[in-house]
mmCIF file with all atom_site columns, C-alpha atoms in Angstrom:
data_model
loop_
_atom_site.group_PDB
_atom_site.id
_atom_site.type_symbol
_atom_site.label_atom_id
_atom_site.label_alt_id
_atom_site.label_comp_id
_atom_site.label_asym_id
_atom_site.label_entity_id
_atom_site.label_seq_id
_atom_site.pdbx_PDB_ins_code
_atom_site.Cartn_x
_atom_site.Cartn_y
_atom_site.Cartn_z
_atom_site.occupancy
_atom_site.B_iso_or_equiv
_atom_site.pdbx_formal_charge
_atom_site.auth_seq_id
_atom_site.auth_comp_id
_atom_site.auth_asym_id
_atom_site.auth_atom_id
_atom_site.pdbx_PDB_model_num
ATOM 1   C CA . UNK C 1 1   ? -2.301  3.883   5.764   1.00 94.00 ? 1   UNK C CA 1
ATOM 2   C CA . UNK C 1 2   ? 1.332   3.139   3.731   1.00 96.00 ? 2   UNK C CA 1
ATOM 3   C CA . UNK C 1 3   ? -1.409  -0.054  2.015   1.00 96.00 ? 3   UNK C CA 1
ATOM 4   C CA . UNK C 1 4   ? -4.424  1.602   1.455   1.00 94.00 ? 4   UNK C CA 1
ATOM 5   C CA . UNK C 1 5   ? -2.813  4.780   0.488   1.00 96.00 ? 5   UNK C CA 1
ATOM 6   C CA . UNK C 1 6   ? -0.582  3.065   -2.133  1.00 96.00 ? 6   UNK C CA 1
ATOM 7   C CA . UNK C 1 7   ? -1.855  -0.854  -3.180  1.00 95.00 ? 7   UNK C CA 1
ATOM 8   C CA . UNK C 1 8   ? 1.803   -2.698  -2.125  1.00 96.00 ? 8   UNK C CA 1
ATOM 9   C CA . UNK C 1 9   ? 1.907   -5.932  -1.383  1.00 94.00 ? 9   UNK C CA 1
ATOM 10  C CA . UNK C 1 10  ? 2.767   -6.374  2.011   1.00 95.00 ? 10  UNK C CA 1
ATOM 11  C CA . UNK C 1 11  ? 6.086   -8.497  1.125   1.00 94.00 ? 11  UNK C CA 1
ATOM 12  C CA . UNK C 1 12  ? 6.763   -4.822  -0.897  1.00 95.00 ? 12  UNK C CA 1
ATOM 13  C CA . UNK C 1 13  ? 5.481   -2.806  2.129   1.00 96.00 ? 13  UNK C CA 1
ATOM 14  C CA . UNK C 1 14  ? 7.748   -5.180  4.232   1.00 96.00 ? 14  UNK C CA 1
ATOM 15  C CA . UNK C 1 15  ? 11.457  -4.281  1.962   1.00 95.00 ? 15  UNK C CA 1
ATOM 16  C CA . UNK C 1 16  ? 10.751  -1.201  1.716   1.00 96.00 ? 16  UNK C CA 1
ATOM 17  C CA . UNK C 1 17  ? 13.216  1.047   2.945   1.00 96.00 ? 17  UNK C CA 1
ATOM 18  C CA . UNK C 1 18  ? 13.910  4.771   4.346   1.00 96.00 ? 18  UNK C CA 1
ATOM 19  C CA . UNK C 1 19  ? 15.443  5.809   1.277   1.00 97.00 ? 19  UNK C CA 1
ATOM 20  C CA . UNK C 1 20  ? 12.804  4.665   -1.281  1.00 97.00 ? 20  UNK C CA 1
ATOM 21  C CA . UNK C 1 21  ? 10.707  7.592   0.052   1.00 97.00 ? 21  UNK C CA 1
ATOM 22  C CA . UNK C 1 22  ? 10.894  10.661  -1.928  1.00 97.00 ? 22  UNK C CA 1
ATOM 23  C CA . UNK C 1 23  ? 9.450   12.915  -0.126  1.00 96.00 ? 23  UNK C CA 1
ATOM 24  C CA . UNK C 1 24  ? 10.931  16.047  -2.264  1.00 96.00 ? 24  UNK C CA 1
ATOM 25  C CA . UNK C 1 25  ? 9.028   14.180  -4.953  1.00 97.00 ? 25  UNK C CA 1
ATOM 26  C CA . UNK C 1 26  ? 6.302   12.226  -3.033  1.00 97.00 ? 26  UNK C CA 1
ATOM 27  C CA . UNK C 1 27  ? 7.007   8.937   -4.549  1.00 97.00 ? 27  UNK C CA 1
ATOM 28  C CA . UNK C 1 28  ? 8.128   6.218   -3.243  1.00 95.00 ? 28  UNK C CA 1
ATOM 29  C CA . UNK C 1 29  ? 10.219  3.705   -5.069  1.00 96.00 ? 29  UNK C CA 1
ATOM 30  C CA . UNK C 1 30  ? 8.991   -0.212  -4.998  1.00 95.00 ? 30  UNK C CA 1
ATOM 31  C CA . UNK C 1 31  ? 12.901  -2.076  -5.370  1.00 91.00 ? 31  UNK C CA 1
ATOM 32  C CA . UNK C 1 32  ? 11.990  -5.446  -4.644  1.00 81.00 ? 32  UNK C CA 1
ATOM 33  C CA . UNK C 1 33  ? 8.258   -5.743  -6.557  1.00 73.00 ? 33  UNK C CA 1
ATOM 34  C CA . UNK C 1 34  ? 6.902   -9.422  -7.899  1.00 77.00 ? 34  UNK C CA 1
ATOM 35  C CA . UNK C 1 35  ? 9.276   -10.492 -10.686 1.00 72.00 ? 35  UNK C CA 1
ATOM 36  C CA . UNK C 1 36  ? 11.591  -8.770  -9.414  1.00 77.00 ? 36  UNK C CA 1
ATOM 37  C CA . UNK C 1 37  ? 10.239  -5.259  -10.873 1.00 83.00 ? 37  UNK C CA 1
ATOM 38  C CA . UNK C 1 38  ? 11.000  -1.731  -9.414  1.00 90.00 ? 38  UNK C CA 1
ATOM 39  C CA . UNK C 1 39  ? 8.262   0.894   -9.551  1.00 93.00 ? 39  UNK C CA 1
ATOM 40  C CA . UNK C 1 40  ? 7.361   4.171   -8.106  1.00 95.00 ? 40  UNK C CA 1
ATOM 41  C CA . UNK C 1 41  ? 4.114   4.508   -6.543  1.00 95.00 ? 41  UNK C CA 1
ATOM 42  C CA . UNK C 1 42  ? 2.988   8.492   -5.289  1.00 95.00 ? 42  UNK C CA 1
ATOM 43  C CA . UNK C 1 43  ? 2.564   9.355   -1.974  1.00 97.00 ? 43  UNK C CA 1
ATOM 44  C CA . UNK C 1 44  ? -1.096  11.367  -1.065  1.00 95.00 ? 44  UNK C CA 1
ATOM 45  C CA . UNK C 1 45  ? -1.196  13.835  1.728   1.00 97.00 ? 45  UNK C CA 1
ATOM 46  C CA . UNK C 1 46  ? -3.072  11.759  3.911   1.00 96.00 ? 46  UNK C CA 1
ATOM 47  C CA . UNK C 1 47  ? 0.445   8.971   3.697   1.00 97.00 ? 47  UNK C CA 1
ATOM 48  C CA . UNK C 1 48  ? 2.376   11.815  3.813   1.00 97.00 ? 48  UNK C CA 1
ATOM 49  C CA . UNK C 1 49  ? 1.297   12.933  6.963   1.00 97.00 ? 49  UNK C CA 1
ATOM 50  C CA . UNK C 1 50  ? 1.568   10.135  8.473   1.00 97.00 ? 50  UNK C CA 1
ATOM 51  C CA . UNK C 1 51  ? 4.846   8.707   7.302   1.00 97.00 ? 51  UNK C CA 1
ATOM 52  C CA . UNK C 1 52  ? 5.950   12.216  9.146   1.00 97.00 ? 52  UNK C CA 1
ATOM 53  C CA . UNK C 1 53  ? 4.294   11.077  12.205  1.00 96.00 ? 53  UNK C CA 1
ATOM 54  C CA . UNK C 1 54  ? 5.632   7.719   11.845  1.00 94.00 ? 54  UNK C CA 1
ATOM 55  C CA . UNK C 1 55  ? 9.424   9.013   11.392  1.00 95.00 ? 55  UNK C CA 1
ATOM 56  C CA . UNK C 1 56  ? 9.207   11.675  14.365  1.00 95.00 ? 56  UNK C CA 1
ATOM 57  C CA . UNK C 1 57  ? 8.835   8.846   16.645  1.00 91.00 ? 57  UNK C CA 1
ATOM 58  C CA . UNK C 1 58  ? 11.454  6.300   14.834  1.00 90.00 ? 58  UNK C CA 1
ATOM 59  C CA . UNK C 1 59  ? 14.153  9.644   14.414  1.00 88.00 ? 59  UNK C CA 1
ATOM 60  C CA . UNK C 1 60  ? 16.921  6.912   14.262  1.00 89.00 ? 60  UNK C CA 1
ATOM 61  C CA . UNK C 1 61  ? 16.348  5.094   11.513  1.00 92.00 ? 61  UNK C CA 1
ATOM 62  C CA . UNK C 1 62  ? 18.738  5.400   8.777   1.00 94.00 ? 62  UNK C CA 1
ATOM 63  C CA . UNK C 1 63  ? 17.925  5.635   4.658   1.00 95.00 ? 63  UNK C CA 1
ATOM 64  C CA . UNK C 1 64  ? 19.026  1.871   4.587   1.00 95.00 ? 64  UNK C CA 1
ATOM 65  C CA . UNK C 1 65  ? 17.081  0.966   7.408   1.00 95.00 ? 65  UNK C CA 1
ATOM 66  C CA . UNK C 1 66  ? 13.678  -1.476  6.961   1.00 95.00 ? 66  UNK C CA 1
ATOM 67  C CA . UNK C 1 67  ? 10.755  1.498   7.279   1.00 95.00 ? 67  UNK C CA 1
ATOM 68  C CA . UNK C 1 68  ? 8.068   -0.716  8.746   1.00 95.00 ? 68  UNK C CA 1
ATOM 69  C CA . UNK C 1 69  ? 9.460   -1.630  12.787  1.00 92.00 ? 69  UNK C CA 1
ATOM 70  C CA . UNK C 1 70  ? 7.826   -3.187  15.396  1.00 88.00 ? 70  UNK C CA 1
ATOM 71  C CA . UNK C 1 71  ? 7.376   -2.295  19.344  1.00 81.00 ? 71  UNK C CA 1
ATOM 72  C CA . UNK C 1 72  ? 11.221  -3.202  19.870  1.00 83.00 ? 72  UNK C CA 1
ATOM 73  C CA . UNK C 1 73  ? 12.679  -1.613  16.916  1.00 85.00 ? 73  UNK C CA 1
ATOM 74  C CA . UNK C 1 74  ? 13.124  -5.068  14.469  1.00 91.00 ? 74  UNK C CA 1
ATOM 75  C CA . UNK C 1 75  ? 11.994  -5.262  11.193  1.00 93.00 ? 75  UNK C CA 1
ATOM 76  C CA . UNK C 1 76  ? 8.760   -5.997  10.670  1.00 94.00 ? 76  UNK C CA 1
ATOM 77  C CA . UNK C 1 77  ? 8.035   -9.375  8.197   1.00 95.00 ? 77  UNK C CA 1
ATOM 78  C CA . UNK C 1 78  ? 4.699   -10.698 6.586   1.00 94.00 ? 78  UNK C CA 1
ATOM 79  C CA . UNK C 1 79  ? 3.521   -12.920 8.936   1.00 94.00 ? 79  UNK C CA 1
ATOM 80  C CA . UNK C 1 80  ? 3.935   -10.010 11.573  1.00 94.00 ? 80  UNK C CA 1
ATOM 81  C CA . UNK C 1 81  ? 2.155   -6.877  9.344   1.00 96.00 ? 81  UNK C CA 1
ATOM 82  C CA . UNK C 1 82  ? -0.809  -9.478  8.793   1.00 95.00 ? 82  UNK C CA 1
ATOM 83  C CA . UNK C 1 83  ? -1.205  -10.064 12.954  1.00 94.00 ? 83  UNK C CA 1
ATOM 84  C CA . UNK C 1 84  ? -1.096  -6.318  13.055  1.00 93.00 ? 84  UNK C CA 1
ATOM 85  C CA . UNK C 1 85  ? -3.467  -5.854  10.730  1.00 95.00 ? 85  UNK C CA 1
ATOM 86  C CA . UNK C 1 86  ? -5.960  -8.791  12.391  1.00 95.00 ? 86  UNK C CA 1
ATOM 87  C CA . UNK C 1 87  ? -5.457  -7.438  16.004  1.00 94.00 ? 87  UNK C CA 1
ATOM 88  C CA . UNK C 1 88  ? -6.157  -3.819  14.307  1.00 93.00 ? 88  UNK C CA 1
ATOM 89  C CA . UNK C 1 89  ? -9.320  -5.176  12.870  1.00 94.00 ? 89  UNK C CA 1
ATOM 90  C CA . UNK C 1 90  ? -10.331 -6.939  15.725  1.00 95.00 ? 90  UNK C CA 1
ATOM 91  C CA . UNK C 1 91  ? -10.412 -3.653  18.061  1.00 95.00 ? 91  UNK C CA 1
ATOM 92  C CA . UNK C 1 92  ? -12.762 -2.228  15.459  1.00 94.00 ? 92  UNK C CA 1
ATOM 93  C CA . UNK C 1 93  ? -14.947 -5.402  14.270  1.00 95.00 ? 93  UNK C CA 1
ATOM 94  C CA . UNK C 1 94  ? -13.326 -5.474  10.777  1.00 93.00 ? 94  UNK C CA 1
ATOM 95  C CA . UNK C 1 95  ? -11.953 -8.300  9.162   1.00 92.00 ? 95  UNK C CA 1
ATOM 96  C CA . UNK C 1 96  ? -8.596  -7.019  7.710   1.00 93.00 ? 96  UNK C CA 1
ATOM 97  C CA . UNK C 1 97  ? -5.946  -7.769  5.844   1.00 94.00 ? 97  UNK C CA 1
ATOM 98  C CA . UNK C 1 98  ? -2.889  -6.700  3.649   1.00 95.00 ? 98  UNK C CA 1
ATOM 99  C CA . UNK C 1 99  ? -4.420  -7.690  0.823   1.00 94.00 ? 99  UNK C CA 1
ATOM 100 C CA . UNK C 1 100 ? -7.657  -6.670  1.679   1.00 93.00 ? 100 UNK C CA 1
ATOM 101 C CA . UNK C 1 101 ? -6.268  -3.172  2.062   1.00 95.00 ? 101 UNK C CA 1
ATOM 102 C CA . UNK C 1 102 ? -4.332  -3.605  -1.716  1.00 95.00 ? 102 UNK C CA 1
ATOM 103 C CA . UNK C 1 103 ? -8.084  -4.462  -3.258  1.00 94.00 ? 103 UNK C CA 1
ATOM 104 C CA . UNK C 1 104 ? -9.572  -1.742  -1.401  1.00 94.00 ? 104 UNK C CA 1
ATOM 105 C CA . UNK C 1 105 ? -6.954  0.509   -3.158  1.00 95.00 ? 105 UNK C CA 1
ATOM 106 C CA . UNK C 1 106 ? -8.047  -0.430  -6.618  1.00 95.00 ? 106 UNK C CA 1
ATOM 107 C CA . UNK C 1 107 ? -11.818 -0.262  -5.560  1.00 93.00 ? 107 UNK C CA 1
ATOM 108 C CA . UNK C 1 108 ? -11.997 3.330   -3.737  1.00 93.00 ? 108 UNK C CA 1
ATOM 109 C CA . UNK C 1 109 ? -9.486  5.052   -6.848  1.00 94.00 ? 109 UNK C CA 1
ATOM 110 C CA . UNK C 1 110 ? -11.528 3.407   -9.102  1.00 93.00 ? 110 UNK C CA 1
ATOM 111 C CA . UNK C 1 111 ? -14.764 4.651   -7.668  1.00 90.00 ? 111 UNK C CA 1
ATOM 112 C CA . UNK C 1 112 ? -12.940 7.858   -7.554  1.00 92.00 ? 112 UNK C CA 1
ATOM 113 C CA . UNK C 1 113 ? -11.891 7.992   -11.447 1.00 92.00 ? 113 UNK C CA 1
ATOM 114 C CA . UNK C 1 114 ? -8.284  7.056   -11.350 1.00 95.00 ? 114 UNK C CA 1
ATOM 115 C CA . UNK C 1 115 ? -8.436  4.952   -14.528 1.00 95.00 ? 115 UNK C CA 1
ATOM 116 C CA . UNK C 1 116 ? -7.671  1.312   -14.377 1.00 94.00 ? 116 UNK C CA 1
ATOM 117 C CA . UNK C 1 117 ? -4.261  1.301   -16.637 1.00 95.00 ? 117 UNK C CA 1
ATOM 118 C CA . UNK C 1 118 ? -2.812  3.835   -13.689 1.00 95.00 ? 118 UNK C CA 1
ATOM 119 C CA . UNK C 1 119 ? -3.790  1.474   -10.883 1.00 95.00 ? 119 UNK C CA 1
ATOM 120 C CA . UNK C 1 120 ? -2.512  -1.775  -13.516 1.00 94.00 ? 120 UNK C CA 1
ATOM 121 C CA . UNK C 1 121 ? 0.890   -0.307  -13.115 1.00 93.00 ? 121 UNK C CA 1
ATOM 122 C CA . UNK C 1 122 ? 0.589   0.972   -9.423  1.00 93.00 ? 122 UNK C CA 1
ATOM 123 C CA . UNK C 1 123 ? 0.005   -2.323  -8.272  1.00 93.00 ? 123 UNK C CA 1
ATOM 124 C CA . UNK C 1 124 ? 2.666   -3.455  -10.361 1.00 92.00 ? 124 UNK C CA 1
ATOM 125 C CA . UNK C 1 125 ? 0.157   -6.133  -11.998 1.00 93.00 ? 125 UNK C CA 1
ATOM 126 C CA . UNK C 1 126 ? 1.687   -7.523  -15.703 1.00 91.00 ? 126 UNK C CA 1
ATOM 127 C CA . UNK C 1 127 ? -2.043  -7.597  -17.013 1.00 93.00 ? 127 UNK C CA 1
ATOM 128 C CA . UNK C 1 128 ? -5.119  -5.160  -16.535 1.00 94.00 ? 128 UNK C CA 1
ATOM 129 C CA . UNK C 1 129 ? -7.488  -8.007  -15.385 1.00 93.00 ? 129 UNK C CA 1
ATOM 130 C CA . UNK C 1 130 ? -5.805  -8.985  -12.613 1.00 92.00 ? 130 UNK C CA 1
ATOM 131 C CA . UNK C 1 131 ? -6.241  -5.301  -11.552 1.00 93.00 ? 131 UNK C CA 1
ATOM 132 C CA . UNK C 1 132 ? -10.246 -5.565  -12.427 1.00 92.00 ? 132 UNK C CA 1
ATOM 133 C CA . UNK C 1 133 ? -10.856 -8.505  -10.618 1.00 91.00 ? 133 UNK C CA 1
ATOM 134 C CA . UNK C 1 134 ? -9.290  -6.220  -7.390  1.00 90.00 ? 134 UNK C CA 1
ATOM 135 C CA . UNK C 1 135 ? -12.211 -3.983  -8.164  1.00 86.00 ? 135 UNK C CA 1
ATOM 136 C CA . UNK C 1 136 ? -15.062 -4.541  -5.816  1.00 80.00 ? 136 UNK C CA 1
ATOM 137 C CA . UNK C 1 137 ? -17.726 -2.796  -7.387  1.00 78.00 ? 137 UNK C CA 1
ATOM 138 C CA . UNK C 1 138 ? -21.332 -3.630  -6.546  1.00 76.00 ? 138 UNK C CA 1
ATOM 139 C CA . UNK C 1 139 ? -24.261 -4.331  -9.420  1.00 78.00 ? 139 UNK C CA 1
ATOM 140 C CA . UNK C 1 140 ? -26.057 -1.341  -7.456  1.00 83.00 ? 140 UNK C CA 1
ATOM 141 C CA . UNK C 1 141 ? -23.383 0.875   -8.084  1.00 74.00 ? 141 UNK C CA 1
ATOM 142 C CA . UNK C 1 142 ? -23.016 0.524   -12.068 1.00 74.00 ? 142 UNK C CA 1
ATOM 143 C CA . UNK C 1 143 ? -26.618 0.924   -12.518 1.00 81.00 ? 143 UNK C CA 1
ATOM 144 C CA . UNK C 1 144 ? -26.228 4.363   -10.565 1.00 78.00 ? 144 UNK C CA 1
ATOM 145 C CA . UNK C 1 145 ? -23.467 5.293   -12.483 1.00 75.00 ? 145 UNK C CA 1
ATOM 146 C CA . UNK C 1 146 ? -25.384 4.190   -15.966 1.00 80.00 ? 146 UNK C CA 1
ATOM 147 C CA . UNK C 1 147 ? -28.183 6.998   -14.825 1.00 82.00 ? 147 UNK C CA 1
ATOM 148 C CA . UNK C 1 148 ? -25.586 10.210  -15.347 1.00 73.00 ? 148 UNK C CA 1
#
């Protein structure tokens, strides 16, 4: 949900910390983005919910704790969120994976009018076509659109 719901990279997704969320504010605060940039990225109600869920059952972590944990309460790295992700995938026949989830970001706000400059700088992308090539939008789907 914390990928889909926001378009980090999973080496982001992987630093990020307790204290980066804002939940006062629902943002959360990208510290250790590509080239070093910071950003803040908002948090929906569907990733708010479930960061709650998350936390009730991790009530020990601490704001400079890692926020992503595994089974036995260590951090959780790359390699590791991407075998969680394929193992996910596999229990429902989907191929998967972090950055699969970061393209399906751009595509699904896209479809749903966020405009491509907001998800440029959500994804923390330096230009706008890197963010357009995320989008994967169908012929079939722009000659719908062209019939409004």
């Amino acid at each position: 949900i914390l990928l889909a719901s926001t378009g980090l990279r999973a080496s982001e997704a992987c630093k990020l910390r307790l204290e980066d969320i804002d939940f006062e504010e629902r943002r959360l605060i990208v510290r250790c983005g590509k080239w070093g940039k910071e950003r803040k990225v908002g948090i929906g109600d569907g990733l708010l919910q479930a960061l709650h869920r998350y936390l009730a059952v991790r009530p020990n972590l601490k704001p400079l704790d890692l926020l992503l944990r595994n089974g036995i309460d260590y951090p959780v790295d790359r390699g590791g969120l991407y075998q969680r992700l394929q193992k996910l995938g596999r229990r429902v026949n989907v191929t998967v994976s972090p950055h699969a989830l970061r393209r399906a970001f751009v595509t699904i706000n896209v479809k749903n009018g966020v405009p491509l400059v907001y998800l440029q700088i959500a994804c923390g992308h330096q230009e706008i076509t890197t963010t357009r090539s995320y989008c994967q939008t169908s012929e079939e789907e722009v000659v719908e659109a062209m019939k409004t």
